[in-house]
mmCIF file of C-alpha atoms in Angstrom:
data_model
loop_
_atom_site.group_PDB
_atom_site.id
_atom_site.type_symbol
_atom_site.label_atom_id
_atom_site.label_comp_id
_atom_site.label_asym_id
_atom_site.label_seq_id
_atom_site.Cartn_x
_atom_site.Cartn_y
_atom_site.Cartn_z
ATOM 1 C CA MET E 10 0.000 0.000 0.000
ATOM 2 C CA ASP E 11 1.398 3.400 -0.876
ATOM 3 C CA PRO E 12 1.866 5.846 2.020
ATOM 4 C CA ILE E 13 -0.839 8.334 0.979
ATOM 5 C CA SER E 14 -3.430 5.568 0.531
ATOM 6 C CA LEU E 15 -2.513 4.209 3.963
ATOM 7 C CA ILE E 16 -2.913 7.632 5.598
ATOM 8 C CA LEU E 17 -6.251 8.266 3.872
ATOM 9 C CA ALA E 18 -7.548 4.804 4.786
ATOM 10 C CA ALA E 19 -6.514 5.280 8.424
ATOM 11 C CA LEU E 20 -8.269 8.649 8.603
ATOM 12 C CA VAL E 21 -11.522 7.256 7.194
ATOM 13 C CA ALA E 22 -11.389 4.112 9.341
ATOM 14 C CA GLY E 23 -10.578 6.094 12.480
ATOM 15 C CA ALA E 24 -13.411 8.555 11.895
ATOM 16 C CA LYS E 25 -16.001 5.823 11.286
ATOM 17 C CA THR E 26 -15.288 3.498 14.185
ATOM 18 C CA ALA E 27 -15.250 3.553 17.950
ATOM 19 C CA GLY E 28 -12.339 1.008 17.954
ATOM 20 C CA GLY E 29 -11.508 1.433 21.640
ATOM 21 C CA ALA E 30 -9.285 3.836 23.548
ATOM 22 C CA VAL E 31 -6.002 2.803 21.895
ATOM 23 C CA ALA E 32 -7.451 3.218 18.399
ATOM 24 C CA GLN E 33 -9.041 6.553 19.339
ATOM 25 C CA ASP E 34 -5.711 7.780 20.730
ATOM 26 C CA ALA E 35 -3.910 6.687 17.555
ATOM 27 C CA TYR E 36 -6.555 8.393 15.412
ATOM 28 C CA ASN E 37 -6.374 11.650 17.367
ATOM 29 C CA GLY E 38 -2.582 11.508 17.305
ATOM 30 C CA LEU E 39 -2.540 10.943 13.543
ATOM 31 C CA LYS E 40 -4.812 13.916 12.932
ATOM 32 C CA ALA E 41 -2.744 16.101 15.255
ATOM 33 C CA LEU E 42 0.511 15.134 13.495
ATOM 34 C CA ILE E 43 -0.937 15.865 10.078
ATOM 35 C CA LYS E 44 -2.377 19.202 11.213
ATOM 36 C CA HIS E 45 0.967 20.132 12.770
ATOM 37 C CA LYS E 46 2.719 19.274 9.503
ATOM 38 C CA PHE E 47 0.283 21.451 7.569
ATOM 39 C CA GLU E 48 0.600 24.351 10.027
ATOM 40 C CA SER E 49 4.399 24.197 10.050
ATOM 41 C CA GLN E 50 4.266 24.775 6.297
ATOM 42 C CA GLY E 51 1.709 27.571 6.474
ATOM 43 C CA LYS E 52 -1.081 25.403 5.066
ATOM 44 C CA SER E 53 -3.906 26.225 7.482
ATOM 45 C CA ASP E 54 -6.461 25.632 4.700
ATOM 46 C CA SER E 55 -5.181 22.056 4.470
ATOM 47 C CA ALA E 56 -6.190 21.435 8.088
ATOM 48 C CA THR E 57 -9.720 22.476 7.135
ATOM 49 C CA ILE E 58 -9.681 19.997 4.252
ATOM 50 C CA LEU E 59 -8.583 17.306 6.722
ATOM 51 C CA ASP E 60 -11.612 18.044 8.917
ATOM 52 C CA LYS E 61 -13.951 17.997 5.909
ATOM 53 C CA TYR E 62 -12.475 14.675 4.757
ATOM 54 C CA GLU E 63 -13.911 12.955 7.830
ATOM 55 C CA GLN E 64 -17.412 14.108 6.931
ATOM 56 C CA LYS E 65 -17.287 13.703 3.136
ATOM 57 C CA PRO E 66 -14.304 11.552 2.151
ATOM 58 C CA GLU E 67 -15.524 10.895 -1.380
ATOM 59 C CA LYS E 68 -15.756 14.632 -2.167
ATOM 60 C CA THR E 69 -12.518 15.768 -0.531
ATOM 61 C CA LYS E 70 -10.212 12.783 -1.127
ATOM 62 C CA ALA E 71 -8.407 14.241 -4.148
ATOM 63 C CA LEU E 72 -7.863 17.579 -2.399
ATOM 64 C CA LEU E 73 -6.509 15.986 0.761
ATOM 65 C CA GLU E 74 -4.341 13.588 -1.221
ATOM 66 C CA ASP E 75 -2.728 16.547 -3.011
ATOM 67 C CA GLU E 76 -2.224 18.446 0.242
ATOM 68 C CA LEU E 77 -0.665 15.431 1.971
ATOM 69 C CA THR E 78 1.706 14.882 -0.946
ATOM 70 C CA GLU E 79 2.702 18.555 -1.111
ATOM 71 C CA ALA E 80 3.326 18.576 2.645
ATOM 72 C CA GLY E 81 5.506 15.465 2.389
ATOM 73 C CA ALA E 82 3.305 13.309 4.612
ATOM 74 C CA ASP E 83 4.082 10.367 2.329
ATOM 75 C CA LYS E 84 7.711 10.616 3.457
ATOM 76 C CA ASP E 85 7.038 11.336 7.129
ATOM 77 C CA GLU E 86 7.929 8.192 9.050
ATOM 78 C CA GLU E 87 6.075 9.259 12.197
ATOM 79 C CA ILE E 88 2.801 9.863 10.345
ATOM 80 C CA ILE E 89 3.073 6.588 8.441
ATOM 81 C CA LYS E 90 3.871 4.568 11.573
ATOM 82 C CA LEU E 91 0.890 6.053 13.397
ATOM 83 C CA ALA E 92 -1.387 5.321 10.419
ATOM 84 C CA GLN E 93 -0.122 1.717 10.447
ATOM 85 C CA LYS E 94 -0.714 1.457 14.206
ATOM 86 C CA LEU E 95 -4.279 2.660 13.784
ATOM 87 C CA MET E 96 -4.988 0.233 10.960
ATOM 88 C CA LYS E 97 -3.501 -2.639 12.989
ATOM 89 C CA GLN E 98 -5.891 -1.788 15.821
ATOM 90 C CA LEU E 99 -8.921 -1.531 13.571
ATOM 91 C CA HIS E 100 -8.103 -4.325 11.083
ATOM 92 C CA PRO E 101 -5.768 -6.820 12.778
ATOM 93 C CA GLN E 102 -6.325 -9.634 10.249
ATOM 94 C CA GLU E 103 -5.411 -7.476 7.260
ATOM 95 C CA ALA E 104 -2.434 -6.054 9.176
ATOM 96 C CA ALA E 105 -1.229 -9.590 9.901
ATOM 97 C CA GLU E 106 -1.362 -10.284 6.167
ATOM 98 C CA GLY E 107 0.922 -7.275 5.576
ATOM 99 C CA LYS E 108 -1.660 -5.099 3.852
ATOM 100 C CA PHE E 109 -0.490 -1.919 5.580
ATOM 101 C CA SER E 110 3.260 -2.422 5.178
ATOM 102 C CA VAL E 111 5.257 0.637 4.121
ATOM 103 C CA GLN E 112 8.954 1.221 4.771
ATOM 104 C CA ILE E 113 10.784 4.531 4.657
ATOM 105 C CA SER E 114 14.563 4.623 4.695
ATOM 106 C CA GLY E 115 17.215 7.043 3.558
ATOM 107 C CA GLY E 116 14.763 9.666 2.400
ATOM 108 C CA THR E 117 13.145 7.320 -0.108
ATOM 109 C CA VAL E 118 9.923 5.426 0.195
ATOM 110 C CA GLN E 119 9.848 1.692 -0.290
ATOM 111 C CA GLY E 120 6.428 0.137 -0.449
ATOM 112 C CA LEU E 121 5.411 -3.460 -0.025
ATOM 113 C CA THR E 122 2.074 -4.489 -1.461
ATOM 114 C CA GLN E 123 0.911 -7.943 -0.512
ATOM 115 C CA GLN E 124 -1.981 -9.963 -1.788
ATOM 116 C CA ASN E 125 -3.044 -13.497 -1.126
ATOM 117 C CA THR E 126 -1.592 -14.526 -4.496
ATOM 118 C CA GLY E 127 1.866 -12.975 -4.222
ATOM 119 C CA THR E 128 4.109 -10.112 -3.240
ATOM 120 C CA ILE E 129 4.970 -6.984 -5.199
ATOM 121 C CA THR E 130 7.830 -4.755 -4.051
ATOM 122 C CA GLN E 131 7.811 -1.144 -5.199
ATOM 123 C CA ASN E 132 10.883 1.047 -4.808
ATOM 124 C CA TYR E 133 10.740 4.794 -5.321
ATOM 125 C CA GLY E 134 13.487 7.367 -5.486
ATOM 126 C CA LYS E 135 16.841 7.688 -7.153
ATOM 127 C CA ASP E 136 18.207 4.514 -5.527
ATOM 128 C CA ALA E 137 15.445 2.354 -6.999
#
């Protein structure tokens, strides 16, 4: 799963479920990290898009995806790890199958996409 898709999925899943205290803490932490990232880059409008995404994900997905990419959330290890933690809490079976696996190292993103029929490794960046 690519990092942006993971973050978007975690935000939707976290907003739609009660998932318990640990999941709620992870969800709130993920939102706070993303908002902080936006604010540190002077993107206060992006934080508003994040809030609207919870209410109408289908209408605001493309906007939020662009904002997350521009802000570098897809390369932010802390945001990705928290999104993975949330998805593991909410969907433990899929997490055990490796569905939410994303690795970041050396400033490049390496993604691992797993399906029941095989494994696909995707490497991004100049070292790929």
